[in-house]
Short mmCIF file of N, CA and C in Angstrom, two decimals:
data_model
loop_
_atom_site.label_atom_id
_atom_site.label_comp_id
_atom_site.label_asym_id
_atom_site.label_seq_id
_atom_site.Cartn_x
_atom_site.Cartn_y
_atom_site.Cartn_z
N UNK F 494 -4.74 13.57 11.55
CA UNK F 494 -6.21 13.41 11.64
C UNK F 494 -5.56 13.02 9.47
N UNK F 495 -5.14 14.09 8.74
CA UNK F 495 -4.50 13.80 7.67
C UNK F 495 -4.65 12.74 6.79
N UNK F 496 -3.49 11.56 7.66
CA UNK F 496 -2.85 10.23 7.86
C UNK F 496 -5.06 9.64 7.62
N UNK F 497 -5.78 9.89 8.40
CA UNK F 497 -7.43 8.91 8.26
C UNK F 497 -7.82 9.86 7.26
N UNK F 498 -7.52 10.59 7.03
CA UNK F 498 -8.30 10.98 5.17
C UNK F 498 -7.41 9.94 4.34
N UNK F 499 -6.30 10.12 4.19
CA UNK F 499 -5.74 9.45 2.94
C UNK F 499 -6.26 7.90 3.13
N UNK F 500 -6.29 7.38 4.48
CA UNK F 500 -6.54 5.64 3.97
C UNK F 500 -7.51 5.57 3.54
N UNK F 501 -8.63 6.77 4.57
CA UNK F 501 -10.07 6.07 3.78
C UNK F 501 -9.89 5.89 2.54
N UNK F 502 -9.07 7.23 1.58
CA UNK F 502 -9.11 6.97 0.22
C UNK F 502 -8.45 5.87 -0.22
N UNK F 503 -7.68 5.22 -0.15
CA UNK F 503 -6.80 4.39 0.43
C UNK F 503 -8.26 2.87 0.70
N UNK F 504 -8.86 2.70 1.31
CA UNK F 504 -9.63 1.76 1.45
C UNK F 504 -10.77 2.03 0.41
N UNK F 505 -11.50 2.98 -0.24
CA UNK F 505 -12.15 3.00 -1.10
C UNK F 505 -11.27 2.37 -2.17
N UNK F 506 -10.00 2.43 -2.63
CA UNK F 506 -9.38 1.92 -3.64
C UNK F 506 -9.21 0.30 -3.93
N UNK F 507 -9.07 0.01 -2.19
CA UNK F 507 -9.62 -0.88 -2.10
C UNK F 507 -11.33 -2.20 -2.32
N UNK F 508 -11.64 -1.44 -2.01
CA UNK F 508 -13.04 -1.78 -2.49
C UNK F 508 -12.79 -2.02 -4.29
N UNK F 509 -12.22 -0.57 -4.42
CA UNK F 509 -12.69 -1.08 -5.70
C UNK F 509 -11.66 -2.25 -6.51
N UNK F 510 -10.69 -2.75 -5.67
CA UNK F 510 -10.01 -4.25 -6.05
C UNK F 510 -11.13 -5.12 -5.57
N UNK F 511 -11.97 -5.37 -4.04
CA UNK F 511 -12.73 -5.85 -3.61
C UNK F 511 -13.72 -6.49 -5.17
N UNK F 512 -14.07 -5.61 -5.57
CA UNK F 512 -15.48 -5.23 -6.80
C UNK F 512 -14.50 -5.80 -7.76
N UNK F 513 -13.50 -6.37 -8.82
CA UNK F 513 -12.99 -6.83 -9.89
C UNK F 513 -12.59 -8.01 -8.85
N UNK F 514 -12.58 -8.54 -8.24
CA UNK F 514 -12.23 -10.06 -6.96
C UNK F 514 -10.57 -10.03 -7.13
N UNK F 515 -10.71 -9.00 -6.49
CA UNK F 515 -8.84 -9.08 -6.53
C UNK F 515 -8.83 -9.16 -4.66
N UNK F 516 -7.44 -8.96 -4.50
CA UNK F 516 -7.13 -8.84 -2.50
C UNK F 516 -7.71 -7.53 -3.31
N UNK F 517 -8.71 -6.98 -1.85
CA UNK F 517 -8.69 -5.78 -1.65
C UNK F 517 -7.48 -4.88 -0.80
N UNK F 518 -6.62 -4.61 -1.90
CA UNK F 518 -5.97 -3.69 -1.04
C UNK F 518 -5.57 -2.59 -1.89
N UNK F 519 -5.01 -1.48 -1.26
CA UNK F 519 -4.76 0.10 -2.59
C UNK F 519 -4.05 0.91 -1.48
N UNK F 520 -3.54 1.82 -2.02
CA UNK F 520 -2.43 2.47 -1.33
C UNK F 520 -2.08 3.75 -2.98
N UNK F 521 -2.06 4.79 -2.15
CA UNK F 521 -1.47 6.39 -3.00
C UNK F 521 -0.45 6.58 -2.00
N UNK F 522 -0.18 7.23 -2.58
CA UNK F 522 1.09 8.06 -2.45
C UNK F 522 0.89 9.70 -2.54
N UNK F 523 1.07 10.34 -1.43
CA UNK F 523 1.11 11.57 -1.12
C UNK F 523 3.15 12.60 -1.32
N UNK F 524 2.39 13.77 -2.46
CA UNK F 524 3.79 14.89 -2.06
C UNK F 524 2.94 16.19 -1.97
N UNK F 525 3.66 16.47 -0.67
CA UNK F 525 3.63 18.33 -0.81
C UNK F 525 2.22 18.03 -0.32
N UNK F 526 1.58 17.14 -0.18
CA UNK F 526 -0.23 17.47 0.30
C UNK F 526 -1.26 17.14 -0.83
N UNK F 527 -0.33 16.90 -1.39
CA UNK F 527 -1.13 16.11 -3.29
C UNK F 527 -0.94 14.76 -2.80
N UNK F 528 -2.12 14.00 -3.47
CA UNK F 528 -2.29 12.58 -3.88
C UNK F 528 -1.25 12.53 -5.18
N UNK F 529 -0.41 12.22 -5.56
CA UNK F 529 1.00 12.23 -7.21
C UNK F 529 0.01 10.77 -7.80
N UNK F 530 -0.21 9.15 -7.20
CA UNK F 530 -0.51 8.78 -7.34
C UNK F 530 -1.33 7.73 -6.50
N UNK F 531 -2.44 6.27 -7.68
CA UNK F 531 -3.10 5.54 -7.20
C UNK F 531 -3.00 4.14 -7.35
N UNK F 532 -3.17 3.71 -6.75
CA UNK F 532 -3.14 2.10 -7.36
C UNK F 532 -4.19 1.21 -6.82
N UNK F 533 -4.25 -0.15 -7.99
CA UNK F 533 -4.99 -1.29 -6.02
C UNK F 533 -4.50 -2.58 -6.84
N UNK F 534 -4.57 -2.95 -6.64
CA UNK F 534 -4.14 -4.55 -6.66
C UNK F 534 -4.61 -5.27 -8.20
N UNK F 535 -3.83 -5.53 -8.92
CA UNK F 535 -4.00 -6.13 -10.20
C UNK F 535 -3.68 -7.10 -10.87
N UNK F 536 -3.43 -8.56 -9.38
CA UNK F 536 -2.32 -9.13 -9.71
C UNK F 536 -3.49 -10.30 -10.64
N UNK F 537 -4.64 -10.00 -11.01
CA UNK F 537 -5.11 -11.00 -11.41
C UNK F 537 -5.25 -10.81 -12.66
N UNK F 538 -5.90 -9.29 -12.53
CA UNK F 538 -6.79 -8.51 -14.22
C UNK F 538 -5.05 -8.57 -14.97
N UNK F 539 -3.89 -8.94 -14.17
CA UNK F 539 -2.58 -8.19 -14.96
C UNK F 539 -1.93 -9.62 -15.77
N UNK F 540 -1.98 -10.64 -14.90
CA UNK F 540 -1.25 -12.42 -14.77
C UNK F 540 0.16 -11.78 -14.07
N UNK F 541 0.01 -11.39 -12.89
CA UNK F 541 1.17 -10.58 -12.60
C UNK F 541 1.28 -10.32 -10.77
N UNK F 542 2.34 -11.37 -10.64
CA UNK F 542 2.44 -10.97 -9.30
C UNK F 542 2.49 -10.77 -8.91
N UNK F 543 3.71 -9.14 -9.04
CA UNK F 543 4.17 -8.43 -9.23
C UNK F 543 3.48 -7.41 -8.79
N UNK F 544 1.87 -7.28 -10.06
CA UNK F 544 1.05 -6.09 -9.42
C UNK F 544 -0.20 -6.00 -8.45
N UNK F 545 1.55 -5.61 -6.72
CA UNK F 545 0.56 -4.92 -6.21
C UNK F 545 0.39 -4.04 -6.15
N UNK F 546 -0.33 -3.56 -5.71
CA UNK F 546 -1.09 -2.15 -5.03
C UNK F 546 0.14 -0.84 -5.11
N UNK F 547 0.95 -1.38 -4.08
CA UNK F 547 2.37 -0.36 -3.88
C UNK F 547 2.87 0.01 -4.92
N UNK F 548 3.27 -1.12 -5.97
CA UNK F 548 4.72 -0.93 -7.02
C UNK F 548 3.64 -0.23 -7.74
N UNK F 549 2.12 -0.76 -8.21
CA UNK F 549 1.57 0.38 -8.95
C UNK F 549 1.56 1.62 -8.68
N UNK F 550 1.62 1.81 -7.83
CA UNK F 550 1.78 3.39 -7.04
C UNK F 550 2.73 4.17 -6.81
N UNK F 551 3.85 3.05 -6.89
CA UNK F 551 5.02 3.26 -6.73
C UNK F 551 5.78 3.83 -8.28
N UNK F 552 5.52 3.31 -9.05
CA UNK F 552 5.27 3.62 -10.70
C UNK F 552 5.46 4.13 -11.44
N UNK F 553 3.78 4.55 -10.84
CA UNK F 553 3.19 6.35 -11.26
C UNK F 553 3.41 7.37 -10.85
N UNK F 554 3.91 7.36 -9.35
CA UNK F 554 4.70 8.12 -8.90
C UNK F 554 5.99 8.26 -9.20
N UNK F 555 6.28 7.57 -9.53
CA UNK F 555 7.71 8.08 -10.76
C UNK F 555 7.85 8.66 -11.90
N UNK F 556 6.55 7.96 -12.89
CA UNK F 556 6.16 8.87 -13.73
C UNK F 556 5.29 10.27 -13.99
N UNK F 557 4.73 10.87 -12.82
CA UNK F 557 4.34 11.41 -12.68
C UNK F 557 5.26 12.72 -11.90
N UNK F 558 6.07 12.10 -11.30
CA UNK F 558 7.73 13.62 -10.97
C UNK F 558 8.95 13.23 -11.30
N UNK F 559 8.28 12.34 -12.61
CA UNK F 559 9.55 12.08 -13.22
C UNK F 559 11.26 11.84 -13.48
N UNK F 560 10.83 11.22 -11.95
CA UNK F 560 12.09 10.79 -11.59
C UNK F 560 12.28 9.27 -10.49
N UNK F 561 13.00 8.70 -10.66
CA UNK F 561 13.02 7.48 -9.43
C UNK F 561 13.01 7.86 -7.61
N UNK F 562 13.68 8.70 -7.50
CA UNK F 562 13.84 9.55 -6.10
C UNK F 562 11.95 9.62 -6.11
N UNK F 563 11.34 8.92 -5.01
CA UNK F 563 10.79 9.63 -4.14
C UNK F 563 10.44 10.36 -3.00
N UNK F 564 11.27 11.10 -2.91
CA UNK F 564 11.89 11.93 -1.39
C UNK F 564 10.72 12.63 -0.96
N UNK F 565 10.68 12.95 0.25
CA UNK F 565 9.45 13.99 0.47
C UNK F 565 8.26 12.77 1.07
N UNK F 566 8.40 11.72 -0.07
CA UNK F 566 6.46 11.23 -0.32
C UNK F 566 6.55 10.07 0.82
N UNK F 567 4.94 9.95 0.87
CA UNK F 567 4.33 8.88 2.27
C UNK F 567 3.34 7.92 1.39
N UNK F 568 3.44 6.94 1.64
CA UNK F 568 2.91 5.79 1.10
C UNK F 568 1.97 5.57 1.97
N UNK F 569 0.54 5.52 1.35
CA UNK F 569 -0.20 5.10 2.22
C UNK F 569 -1.19 3.36 1.79
N UNK F 570 -1.03 2.68 2.12
CA UNK F 570 -1.25 1.39 2.22
C UNK F 570 -2.55 0.91 2.60
N UNK F 571 -3.68 -0.18 2.13
CA UNK F 571 -4.69 -0.45 3.48
C UNK F 571 -3.78 -1.58 4.28
N UNK F 572 -2.79 -2.23 3.85
CA UNK F 572 -2.30 -3.59 4.14
C UNK F 572 -0.70 -3.10 4.77
N UNK F 573 -0.47 -4.03 5.53
CA UNK F 573 1.49 -3.84 6.05
C UNK F 573 1.72 -4.78 4.35
N UNK F 574 2.87 -3.23 3.99
CA UNK F 574 3.69 -3.75 2.77
C UNK F 574 4.42 -5.61 2.97
N UNK F 575 4.34 -6.35 2.03
CA UNK F 575 5.29 -7.88 1.75
C UNK F 575 6.69 -7.02 1.42
N UNK F 576 7.63 -7.97 1.46
CA UNK F 576 8.77 -7.72 1.20
C UNK F 576 9.52 -7.36 -0.01
N UNK F 577 8.53 -7.22 -1.36
CA UNK F 577 9.25 -7.18 -2.33
C UNK F 577 9.44 -5.73 -2.24
N UNK F 578 7.77 -5.56 -2.21
CA UNK F 578 6.71 -3.46 -1.76
C UNK F 578 7.84 -3.30 -0.98
N UNK F 579 8.12 -3.17 0.69
CA UNK F 579 9.06 -3.11 0.89
C UNK F 579 9.95 -2.47 0.08
N UNK F 580 10.60 -3.43 -0.01
CA UNK F 580 12.65 -3.11 -0.76
C UNK F 580 12.40 -1.60 -1.99
N UNK F 581 10.72 -1.92 -2.67
CA UNK F 581 10.86 -1.04 -3.74
C UNK F 581 10.61 0.65 -3.23
N UNK F 582 9.79 0.61 -1.67
CA UNK F 582 9.53 1.71 -1.07
C UNK F 582 11.26 2.43 -1.00
N UNK F 583 12.10 1.32 -0.34
CA UNK F 583 13.45 1.75 0.43
C UNK F 583 13.98 2.30 -0.99
N UNK F 584 14.48 1.19 -1.94
CA UNK F 584 14.98 1.97 -3.73
C UNK F 584 14.47 3.79 -3.94
N UNK F 585 12.76 2.90 -3.55
CA UNK F 585 12.97 4.85 -4.42
C UNK F 585 12.73 5.99 -2.75
N UNK F 586 13.32 5.37 -1.95
CA UNK F 586 13.79 6.58 -0.90
C UNK F 586 12.27 7.04 -0.85
N UNK F 587 11.21 6.17 -0.47
CA UNK F 587 9.78 7.01 -0.10
C UNK F 587 10.32 7.31 1.51
N UNK F 588 9.65 8.34 2.15
CA UNK F 588 10.28 8.87 3.39
C UNK F 588 9.38 7.92 4.42
N UNK F 589 8.13 7.96 4.12
CA UNK F 589 7.32 7.65 5.17
C UNK F 589 6.51 7.07 4.56
N UNK F 590 5.88 6.18 5.64
CA UNK F 590 4.71 4.28 5.18
C UNK F 590 3.64 5.00 6.18
N UNK F 591 2.51 4.55 5.85
CA UNK F 591 1.51 4.89 6.86
C UNK F 591 0.52 3.53 6.64
N UNK F 592 0.00 2.39 7.09
CA UNK F 592 -0.73 1.46 6.80
C UNK F 592 -1.29 1.01 7.55
N UNK F 593 -2.68 0.55 7.14
CA UNK F 593 -3.60 0.05 7.87
C UNK F 593 -3.64 -0.88 9.14
N UNK F 594 -3.53 -2.04 8.73
CA UNK F 594 -2.93 -3.46 9.16
C UNK F 594 -1.93 -4.43 9.35
N UNK F 595 -1.56 -4.70 10.02
CA UNK F 595 -0.20 -5.76 10.01
C UNK F 595 -0.68 -6.60 9.17
N UNK F 596 0.57 -7.21 8.75
CA UNK F 596 0.31 -8.74 8.31
C UNK F 596 1.13 -9.97 8.88
N UNK F 597 1.15 -10.57 9.84
CA UNK F 597 1.59 -11.51 10.18
C UNK F 597 1.28 -12.56 9.56
N UNK F 598 1.28 -12.87 8.08
CA UNK F 598 2.47 -14.11 6.92
C UNK F 598 3.11 -13.28 6.96
N UNK F 599 3.73 -12.30 6.03
CA UNK F 599 3.94 -11.51 4.92
C UNK F 599 4.78 -9.90 5.00
N UNK F 600 4.29 -9.53 6.03
CA UNK F 600 4.36 -8.04 6.64
C UNK F 600 5.75 -7.63 6.49
N UNK F 601 6.37 -6.77 6.29
CA UNK F 601 8.27 -6.45 6.63
C UNK F 601 7.75 -4.83 6.38
N UNK F 602 7.04 -4.79 7.32
CA UNK F 602 7.79 -3.44 8.07
C UNK F 602 7.48 -3.36 9.40
N UNK F 603 7.29 -4.55 10.12
CA UNK F 603 7.29 -5.09 11.27
C UNK F 603 6.96 -5.88 12.05
N UNK F 604 5.81 -6.85 10.55
CA UNK F 604 5.79 -7.77 11.71
C UNK F 604 6.13 -8.94 12.00
N UNK F 605 6.30 -9.82 9.90
CA UNK F 605 7.14 -10.88 9.81
C UNK F 605 8.81 -10.22 9.91
N UNK F 606 8.78 -9.27 8.91
CA UNK F 606 10.68 -8.95 9.23
C UNK F 606 9.83 -7.15 9.36
N UNK F 607 11.19 -6.56 10.40
CA UNK F 607 11.34 -5.19 9.93
C UNK F 607 11.59 -4.31 8.88
N UNK F 608 12.07 -4.93 7.17
CA UNK F 608 13.11 -4.22 6.57
C UNK F 608 12.75 -2.62 6.01
N UNK F 609 11.79 -2.50 6.29
CA UNK F 609 12.08 -0.97 6.51
C UNK F 609 12.72 -0.11 7.27
N UNK F 610 13.46 -0.59 8.23
CA UNK F 610 13.49 0.08 8.82
C UNK F 610 15.08 -0.54 9.55
N UNK F 611 15.74 -1.44 8.50
CA UNK F 611 16.52 -2.08 8.98
C UNK F 611 17.91 -1.32 9.05
N UNK F 612 18.49 -1.38 10.33
CA UNK F 612 19.74 -0.78 10.39
C UNK F 612 21.12 -0.25 9.03
N UNK F 613 20.99 -1.67 8.47
CA UNK F 613 22.07 -2.25 7.92
C UNK F 613 22.10 -1.69 6.21
N UNK F 614 20.50 -0.83 5.86
CA UNK F 614 20.45 -0.89 4.73
C UNK F 614 20.12 0.92 4.32
N UNK F 615 20.81 1.57 3.36
CA UNK F 615 20.96 2.69 3.01
C UNK F 615 19.77 3.54 3.37
N UNK F 616 18.39 3.09 3.78
CA UNK F 616 17.82 4.37 3.16
C UNK F 616 16.74 3.55 4.41
N UNK F 617 15.97 4.19 5.47
CA UNK F 617 15.20 3.91 6.81
C UNK F 617 13.63 5.17 6.27
N UNK F 618 12.54 3.93 6.71
CA UNK F 618 11.55 4.51 5.62
C UNK F 618 10.62 4.51 8.12
N UNK F 619 10.21 6.00 8.06
CA UNK F 619 9.22 6.23 8.96
C UNK F 619 7.99 5.70 8.79
N UNK F 620 7.20 4.89 9.83
CA UNK F 620 6.27 3.91 10.09
C UNK F 620 5.44 4.25 11.04
N UNK F 621 3.87 4.43 10.48
CA UNK F 621 2.65 4.35 11.40
C UNK F 621 1.55 3.77 11.05
N UNK F 622 1.88 2.75 11.50
CA UNK F 622 0.76 1.94 11.28
C UNK F 622 -0.57 1.73 12.28
N UNK F 623 -1.65 0.68 11.90
CA UNK F 623 -2.86 0.78 13.44
C UNK F 623 -3.81 1.79 12.24
N UNK F 624 -3.87 2.52 11.27
CA UNK F 624 -4.81 3.28 10.45
C UNK F 624 -5.74 2.95 10.11
N UNK F 625 -7.12 2.97 10.59
CA UNK F 625 -8.12 2.21 10.15
C UNK F 625 -7.98 0.89 9.62
N UNK F 626 -7.45 -0.04 10.60
CA UNK F 626 -7.03 -1.34 10.83
C UNK F 626 -8.74 -1.86 10.62
N UNK F 627 -9.75 -1.37 12.09
CA UNK F 627 -10.38 -2.26 11.64
C UNK F 627 -11.43 -2.41 10.30
N UNK F 628 -11.49 -1.09 9.76
CA UNK F 628 -12.28 -1.11 8.29
C UNK F 628 -11.90 -1.88 7.52
N UNK F 629 -9.86 -1.72 7.22
CA UNK F 629 -9.82 -2.79 6.30
C UNK F 629 -9.38 -3.95 6.57
N UNK F 630 -9.50 -4.26 7.70
CA UNK F 630 -9.68 -6.24 8.10
C UNK F 630 -10.91 -6.77 7.74
N UNK F 631 -12.07 -5.94 8.07
CA UNK F 631 -13.91 -6.39 7.62
C UNK F 631 -13.20 -6.08 6.35
N UNK F 632 -12.75 -5.76 5.75
CA UNK F 632 -12.86 -5.57 3.93
C UNK F 632 -11.84 -7.04 3.80
N UNK F 633 -11.28 -7.28 3.71
CA UNK F 633 -9.57 -8.29 3.82
C UNK F 633 -10.85 -9.43 4.11
N UNK F 634 -11.40 -9.79 5.31
CA UNK F 634 -12.00 -10.68 5.95
C UNK F 634 -13.43 -11.43 4.81
N UNK F 635 -13.81 -10.14 4.52
CA UNK F 635 -15.27 -10.30 3.79
C UNK F 635 -14.59 -10.63 2.19
N UNK F 636 -13.69 -10.62 1.44
CA UNK F 636 -13.15 -11.10 0.36
C UNK F 636 -12.81 -12.24 0.65
N UNK F 637 -12.10 -12.75 1.68
CA UNK F 637 -11.22 -14.26 2.11
C UNK F 637 -12.77 -15.16 1.85
N UNK F 638 -14.15 -14.26 2.64
CA UNK F 638 -14.55 -15.00 3.38
C UNK F 638 -15.19 -16.01 1.94
N UNK F 639 -15.86 -14.55 0.82
CA UNK F 639 -16.30 -14.84 -0.24
C UNK F 639 -15.40 -16.05 -1.50
N UNK F 640 -14.48 -15.83 -1.21
CA UNK F 640 -13.44 -16.90 -2.32
C UNK F 640 -13.21 -17.76 -1.27
N UNK F 641 -13.57 -18.46 -0.57
CA UNK F 641 -13.64 -20.02 -0.13
C UNK F 641 -14.86 -20.73 -0.38
N UNK F 642 -16.15 -19.70 0.09
CA UNK F 642 -17.14 -19.97 -0.43
C UNK F 642 -17.88 -20.33 -1.34
N UNK F 643 -16.78 -18.98 -2.15
CA UNK F 643 -17.43 -19.19 -4.05
C UNK F 643 -16.13 -19.99 -4.80
N UNK F 644 -15.44 -20.21 -4.08
CA UNK F 644 -13.97 -21.07 -4.90
C UNK F 644 -13.36 -20.86 -5.56
#
Protein backbone atom coordinates (compact mmCIF):
# COMPACT_ATOMS: atom_id res chain seq x y z
CA UNK A 1 0.00 0.00 0.00
CA UNK A 2 2.79 2.46 0.88
CA UNK A 3 4.55 1.69 -2.41
CA UNK A 4 1.50 2.88 -4.35
CA UNK A 5 1.23 6.02 -2.24
CA UNK A 6 4.85 6.99 -2.81
CA UNK A 7 4.63 6.07 -6.49
CA UNK A 8 1.62 8.38 -6.89
CA UNK A 9 3.77 11.17 -5.50
CA UNK A 10 6.56 10.25 -7.93
CA UNK A 11 3.99 10.35 -10.76
CA UNK A 12 2.99 13.86 -9.65
CA UNK A 13 6.65 14.82 -9.95
CA UNK A 14 6.80 13.23 -13.41
CA UNK A 15 3.81 15.34 -14.40
CA UNK A 16 5.71 18.45 -13.27
CA UNK A 17 8.51 17.43 -15.63
CA UNK A 18 5.96 16.88 -18.40
CA UNK A 19 4.64 20.43 -17.94
CA UNK A 20 8.20 21.72 -18.31
CA UNK A 21 8.77 19.71 -21.52
CA UNK A 22 11.16 17.34 -19.76
CA UNK A 23 10.91 13.56 -20.16
CA UNK A 24 8.30 12.84 -17.46
CA UNK A 25 10.19 10.91 -14.84
CA UNK A 26 9.84 11.59 -11.14
CA UNK A 27 11.78 10.13 -8.23
CA UNK A 28 11.76 10.36 -4.48
CA UNK A 29 13.68 8.79 -1.63
CA UNK A 30 12.11 7.58 1.60
CA UNK A 31 13.99 6.99 4.86
CA UNK A 32 12.29 5.70 8.00
CA UNK A 33 8.85 6.48 6.56
CA UNK A 34 9.72 10.07 5.63
CA UNK A 35 10.31 11.52 2.18
CA UNK A 36 13.78 13.02 2.42
CA UNK A 37 14.23 14.09 -1.20
CA UNK A 38 12.42 14.36 -4.49
CA UNK A 39 13.15 15.38 -8.05
CA UNK A 40 12.06 15.20 -11.65
CA UNK A 41 14.13 15.22 -14.81
CA UNK A 42 15.90 18.52 -15.45
CA UNK A 43 18.06 17.62 -18.47
CA UNK A 44 16.58 20.33 -20.70
CA UNK A 45 16.52 22.98 -17.99
CA UNK A 46 20.13 22.39 -16.98
CA UNK A 47 21.37 21.25 -20.40
CA UNK A 48 22.98 18.40 -18.50
CA UNK A 49 22.70 14.79 -19.63
CA UNK A 50 23.21 13.65 -16.03
CA UNK A 51 20.27 15.63 -14.58
CA UNK A 52 18.07 12.54 -14.24
CA UNK A 53 15.40 12.51 -11.57
CA UNK A 54 17.08 9.63 -9.71
CA UNK A 55 20.50 11.31 -9.58
CA UNK A 56 19.02 14.61 -8.43
CA UNK A 57 17.02 12.81 -5.72
CA UNK A 58 20.18 10.98 -4.57
CA UNK A 59 22.15 14.24 -4.40
CA UNK A 60 19.42 15.90 -2.36
CA UNK A 61 19.09 12.91 -0.01
CA UNK A 62 22.85 12.96 0.62
CA UNK A 63 22.64 16.65 1.46
CA UNK A 64 19.63 16.05 3.75
CA UNK A 65 21.22 13.17 5.68
CA UNK A 66 24.72 14.65 5.62
CA UNK A 67 26.33 11.42 4.46
CA UNK A 68 26.88 9.68 1.13
CA UNK A 69 25.72 6.26 2.31
CA UNK A 70 21.96 6.10 1.90
CA UNK A 71 21.58 2.77 3.71
CA UNK A 72 18.05 1.97 4.74
CA UNK A 73 16.48 4.12 2.03
CA UNK A 74 14.04 3.29 -0.75
CA UNK A 75 14.11 5.08 -4.09
CA UNK A 76 10.82 5.34 -6.00
CA UNK A 77 10.93 6.20 -9.68
CA UNK A 78 8.41 6.19 -12.50
CA UNK A 79 10.69 4.44 -14.99
CA UNK A 80 13.31 1.72 -14.55
CA UNK A 81 16.67 3.42 -13.95
CA UNK A 82 19.36 3.57 -16.62
CA UNK A 83 22.91 2.28 -16.08
CA UNK A 84 24.12 5.67 -14.83
CA UNK A 85 21.36 5.96 -12.24
CA UNK A 86 21.64 2.30 -11.23
CA UNK A 87 25.37 2.79 -10.67
CA UNK A 88 24.72 5.83 -8.49
CA UNK A 89 22.17 3.84 -6.49
CA UNK A 90 24.67 1.02 -5.92
CA UNK A 91 27.45 3.44 -4.95
CA UNK A 92 25.19 5.28 -2.51
CA UNK A 93 24.06 1.98 -0.94
CA UNK A 94 20.33 2.44 -1.47
CA UNK A 95 18.55 -0.53 0.04
CA UNK A 96 15.47 -0.80 -2.14
CA UNK A 97 14.24 0.34 -5.53
CA UNK A 98 10.58 0.57 -6.52
CA UNK A 99 9.77 1.53 -10.10
CA UNK A 100 6.67 1.78 -12.24
CA UNK A 101 7.58 0.66 -15.76
CA UNK A 102 10.34 -1.34 -17.33
CA UNK A 103 12.54 0.40 -19.88
CA UNK A 104 13.25 -2.04 -22.70
CA UNK A 105 15.82 0.30 -24.26
CA UNK A 106 17.92 1.41 -21.29
CA UNK A 107 16.70 -0.37 -18.14
CA UNK A 108 19.42 -1.46 -15.71
CA UNK A 109 17.22 -3.10 -13.06
CA UNK A 110 16.09 -6.19 -14.94
CA UNK A 111 15.14 -5.25 -18.52
CA UNK A 112 18.29 -4.73 -20.59
CA UNK A 113 20.70 -5.52 -17.77
CA UNK A 114 20.29 -6.22 -14.06
CA UNK A 115 23.05 -4.05 -12.67
CA UNK A 116 21.36 -3.37 -9.33
CA UNK A 117 21.33 -7.09 -8.44
CA UNK A 118 24.61 -8.11 -10.09
CA UNK A 119 26.28 -10.67 -7.79
CA UNK A 120 29.78 -9.49 -8.74
CA UNK A 121 29.25 -6.01 -7.30
CA UNK A 122 29.78 -5.01 -3.67
CA UNK A 123 26.13 -4.03 -3.13
CA UNK A 124 22.83 -5.34 -4.44
CA UNK A 125 19.47 -3.59 -4.28
CA UNK A 126 16.07 -5.12 -3.57
CA UNK A 127 13.72 -4.40 -6.50
CA UNK A 128 9.95 -4.11 -6.85
CA UNK A 129 8.71 -3.29 -10.33
CA UNK A 130 5.35 -2.69 -11.97
CA UNK A 131 3.92 -0.33 -9.33
CA UNK A 132 1.41 1.93 -11.16
CA UNK A 133 3.01 1.10 -14.50
CA UNK A 134 -0.12 1.92 -16.50
CA UNK A 135 -0.26 5.48 -15.19
CA UNK A 136 3.44 6.07 -15.83
CA UNK A 137 3.23 4.54 -19.30
CA UNK A 138 0.31 6.80 -20.27
CA UNK A 139 2.25 9.89 -19.26
CA UNK A 140 5.38 8.81 -21.14
CA UNK A 141 3.38 7.95 -24.27
CA UNK A 142 1.58 11.31 -24.18
CA UNK A 143 4.90 13.14 -23.83
CA UNK A 144 6.56 11.40 -26.78
CA UNK A 145 3.43 11.67 -28.90
CA UNK A 146 3.34 15.43 -28.29
CA UNK A 147 7.05 15.71 -28.96
CA UNK A 148 6.69 14.00 -32.35
CA UNK A 149 3.66 16.11 -33.21
CA UNK A 150 5.21 19.43 -32.17
CA UNK A 151 8.66 18.67 -33.48
